[in-house]
Amino acid sequence: MATALLALGLVLIVEGLVWALAPSLLEDLLAALRSLTVEQRRLAGLAALATGLVLAWVGVSLGAG
């Protein structure tokens, strides 16, 4: 449970930094996402999911958590 809270906290820190430090860049990113089709967004989400799983697996393999 503590590891899940740590992971969620780190995600929120990164998200908060983007909103705080580069709000106009975030607006550009959102506009670019709106121009993608639903299928392209779904594939991007699946790619992010797969990347996250690989990174989590590597982290656990190296001894984290």
GROMACS .gro file of C-alpha atoms in nm:
model
   65
    1MET     CA    1   0.000   0.000   0.000
    2ALA     CA    2   0.283   0.240   0.085
    3THR     CA    3   0.445   0.179  -0.254
    4ALA     CA    4   0.118   0.259  -0.432
    5LEU     CA    5   0.084   0.583  -0.235
    6LEU     CA    6   0.444   0.673  -0.317
    7ALA     CA    7   0.384   0.607  -0.686
    8LEU     CA    8   0.066   0.815  -0.687
    9GLY     CA    9   0.241   1.096  -0.506
   10LEU     CA   10   0.526   1.098  -0.758
   11VAL     CA   11   0.281   1.109  -1.048
   12LEU     CA   12   0.100   1.404  -0.891
   13ILE     CA   13   0.432   1.584  -0.835
   14VAL     CA   14   0.525   1.547  -1.201
   15GLU     CA   15   0.177   1.649  -1.316
   16GLY     CA   16   0.180   1.949  -1.084
   17LEU     CA   17   0.520   2.059  -1.211
   18VAL     CA   18   0.394   2.059  -1.569
   19TRP     CA   19   0.091   2.270  -1.475
   20ALA     CA   20   0.301   2.508  -1.264
   21LEU     CA   21   0.607   2.552  -1.486
   22ALA     CA   22   0.472   2.524  -1.840
   23PRO     CA   23   0.098   2.594  -1.858
   24SER     CA   24   0.115   2.731  -2.213
   25LEU     CA   25   0.307   2.424  -2.330
   26LEU     CA   26   0.037   2.211  -2.172
   27GLU     CA   27  -0.228   2.401  -2.367
   28ASP     CA   28  -0.036   2.329  -2.690
   29LEU     CA   29  -0.014   1.961  -2.595
   30LEU     CA   30  -0.388   1.945  -2.531
   31ALA     CA   31  -0.457   2.109  -2.868
   32ALA     CA   32  -0.232   1.853  -3.037
   33LEU     CA   33  -0.416   1.570  -2.860
   34ARG     CA   34  -0.750   1.708  -2.979
   35SER     CA   35  -0.627   1.683  -3.338
   36LEU     CA   36  -0.565   1.308  -3.303
   37THR     CA   37  -0.830   1.050  -3.376
   38VAL     CA   38  -0.974   0.844  -3.093
   39GLU     CA   39  -0.782   0.541  -3.220
   40GLN     CA   40  -0.452   0.733  -3.221
   41ARG     CA   41  -0.516   0.851  -2.865
   42ARG     CA   42  -0.600   0.495  -2.761
   43LEU     CA   43  -0.275   0.366  -2.913
   44ALA     CA   44  -0.078   0.642  -2.739
   45GLY     CA   45  -0.242   0.545  -2.410
   46LEU     CA   46  -0.158   0.179  -2.463
   47ALA     CA   47   0.202   0.271  -2.547
   48ALA     CA   48   0.224   0.477  -2.226
   49LEU     CA   49   0.074   0.188  -2.030
   50ALA     CA   50   0.322  -0.060  -2.176
   51THR     CA   51   0.614   0.175  -2.109
   52GLY     CA   52   0.500   0.226  -1.751
   53LEU     CA   53   0.470  -0.148  -1.695
   54VAL     CA   54   0.820  -0.207  -1.831
   55LEU     CA   55   0.965   0.070  -1.614
   56ALA     CA   56   0.786  -0.064  -1.306
   57TRP     CA   57   0.910  -0.416  -1.379
   58VAL     CA   58   1.267  -0.292  -1.421
   59GLY     CA   59   1.241  -0.093  -1.099
   60VAL     CA   60   1.117  -0.395  -0.904
   61SER     CA   61   1.385  -0.612  -1.065
   62LEU     CA   62   1.650  -0.367  -0.946
   63GLY     CA   63   1.521  -0.385  -0.591
   64ALA     CA   64   1.274  -0.099  -0.554
   65GLY     CA   65   0.954  -0.168  -0.361
   0.00000   0.00000   0.00000
